[in-house]
């Protein structure tokens, strides 16, 4: 499987690359910086992964081209917010920043520990996106659309504080119809 991982200048990007390589059998992961996105052809890949990163979703307008190609997209943290913004959803400041906190969320009928690092959060899901998980305070932790091939995680499956991060990658492959 060819995976394009777009790096939004985030220190977690290489951890995300390693998680993808460890979880997806036979994965060929190409990592490019966001500034190089204009030179890549998303149609050449089976999956596009949008990394975490600084700033707000509107700071990354080049992703419109990725979405228009129609390849499955997984977004992590800022990546989820970018997916949501593209579908017309809203993002706002989170009351109090969460940078490096393990938390247990409801996930497919189970309680799973995940890592949170974010100061923004989705306050309104975009067109056609279903909220798939929230934390106990009601903050959206995952959203997506099978129809549109989009999935976002607000938490970081690649963090050491998400002890079973591979489960979320496998879920993404299933959700996006890649397994």
XYZ file of C-alpha atoms in Angstrom:
179
model
C 0.000 0.000 0.000
C 1.357 3.396 -0.972
C 0.811 6.005 1.730
C 1.517 9.718 1.406
C 2.167 11.286 4.806
C 2.110 15.070 4.628
C 4.197 16.655 7.368
C 2.786 19.889 8.751
C 6.092 20.626 10.500
C 5.185 18.568 13.538
C 7.487 16.602 15.814
C 5.044 13.665 15.811
C 5.235 13.075 12.056
C 8.098 10.555 12.225
C 6.353 8.712 15.066
C 3.284 8.523 12.826
C 5.424 7.216 9.961
C 6.865 4.515 12.233
C 3.398 3.512 13.450
C 2.158 3.204 9.855
C 5.175 1.095 8.884
C 4.780 -1.131 11.934
C 1.040 -1.622 11.474
C 0.402 -1.749 7.721
C 1.984 -4.836 6.186
C 3.984 -3.932 3.076
C 3.418 -0.218 3.490
C 5.458 2.198 1.393
C 5.238 5.491 3.270
C 6.373 8.639 1.506
C 6.801 11.667 3.761
C 6.717 15.139 2.251
C 6.583 18.548 3.899
C 3.386 20.551 3.485
C 5.273 23.059 1.320
C 6.025 20.220 -1.118
C 2.396 19.140 -1.441
C 1.923 21.055 -4.705
C 4.566 18.841 -6.328
C 3.039 15.519 -5.204
C 0.197 13.751 -6.978
C -2.189 12.359 -4.331
C -3.705 10.126 -7.026
C -0.473 8.088 -6.942
C -1.222 6.916 -3.404
C -3.766 4.579 -1.808
C -4.027 6.691 1.345
C -3.131 10.264 2.261
C -2.356 10.976 5.926
C -2.417 14.558 7.183
C -0.119 14.964 10.159
C -0.623 17.003 13.287
C 0.888 20.468 13.272
C 0.758 24.021 14.529
C -1.764 26.671 13.582
C -5.346 26.547 12.411
C -6.925 24.540 9.572
C -7.296 27.639 7.392
C -3.500 28.011 7.423
C -3.288 24.945 5.128
C -5.306 25.698 1.952
C -3.280 23.354 -0.283
C -5.205 20.328 1.050
C -8.194 21.226 -1.136
C -6.337 19.563 -4.005
C -5.924 16.367 -1.968
C -9.632 16.198 -1.161
C -10.634 16.889 -4.756
C -8.622 13.854 -5.942
C -10.891 11.645 -3.846
C -8.310 9.310 -2.310
C -8.978 8.094 1.258
C -7.671 10.570 3.823
C -6.768 10.052 7.473
C -6.148 13.197 9.512
C -4.525 13.276 12.937
C -5.166 16.190 15.321
C -4.773 19.241 13.058
C -5.359 16.798 10.202
C -8.817 15.998 11.562
C -9.565 19.697 11.911
C -8.460 20.273 8.291
C -10.822 17.521 7.074
C -13.644 19.046 9.079
C -12.939 22.576 7.835
C -12.967 21.388 4.229
C -16.428 19.889 4.793
C -17.679 23.198 6.243
C -17.336 22.348 9.930
C -16.153 24.639 12.691
C -13.087 24.667 14.895
C -12.568 26.799 18.011
C -10.155 27.240 20.888
C -10.355 24.517 23.480
C -10.948 25.896 26.983
C -7.494 25.188 28.403
C -4.788 23.636 26.230
C -4.255 19.897 26.409
C -0.614 19.130 25.680
C 0.441 15.693 26.741
C -2.419 14.096 28.587
C -3.459 10.461 28.529
C -7.196 10.007 28.644
C -9.652 7.142 28.280
C -12.356 7.538 25.650
C -15.266 5.428 24.451
C -14.202 3.717 21.269
C -16.398 1.234 19.426
C -18.001 0.115 22.679
C -14.702 -0.150 24.543
C -12.700 2.179 26.753
C -9.309 2.969 25.155
C -6.475 5.170 26.374
C -5.385 7.880 23.944
C -2.984 10.831 24.019
C -4.208 14.389 23.575
C -2.126 17.356 22.431
C -4.308 20.186 21.167
C -5.492 23.703 21.809
C -8.231 23.698 19.131
C -11.181 21.371 18.789
C -14.031 20.677 16.406
C -17.214 22.333 17.635
C -19.443 21.473 14.674
C -18.950 18.515 12.347
C -18.836 19.301 8.647
C -21.278 18.117 5.968
C -21.597 14.358 5.877
C -19.152 13.745 8.735
C -20.352 11.550 11.583
C -18.993 11.981 15.085
C -17.440 8.606 15.918
C -16.055 9.264 19.400
C -16.100 11.872 22.139
C -14.293 12.100 25.437
C -16.138 12.186 28.736
C -16.356 16.003 28.525
C -18.044 15.795 25.106
C -15.045 16.896 22.989
C -15.090 15.225 19.567
C -12.242 12.690 19.404
C -13.006 11.118 16.008
C -15.176 11.871 13.008
C -15.469 10.625 9.491
C -17.419 9.577 6.437
C -17.139 6.185 4.766
C -18.918 7.620 1.722
C -16.350 10.376 1.270
C -13.350 8.310 2.421
C -12.468 10.669 5.262
C -11.484 9.876 8.849
C -10.011 12.080 11.540
C -8.608 11.462 14.993
C -8.239 14.374 17.397
C -5.959 12.254 19.584
C -2.499 10.951 18.694
C -2.375 7.196 17.995
C 1.395 7.521 17.431
C 2.109 8.808 20.948
C 3.594 6.547 23.609
C 0.611 7.559 25.739
C -1.673 5.705 23.304
C -0.485 2.196 24.180
C -2.471 0.460 21.428
C -2.015 2.979 18.618
C -1.976 0.286 15.951
C -5.638 -0.487 16.686
C -6.555 2.962 15.420
C -4.536 2.538 12.218
C -6.234 -0.811 11.544
C -9.601 0.811 12.224
C -8.738 3.583 9.761
C -7.902 1.041 7.042
C -11.198 -0.758 7.619
C -13.224 2.455 7.831
C -11.690 3.814 4.639
C -12.211 0.531 2.765
C -8.511 -0.257 2.409
C -8.569 -3.747 3.987
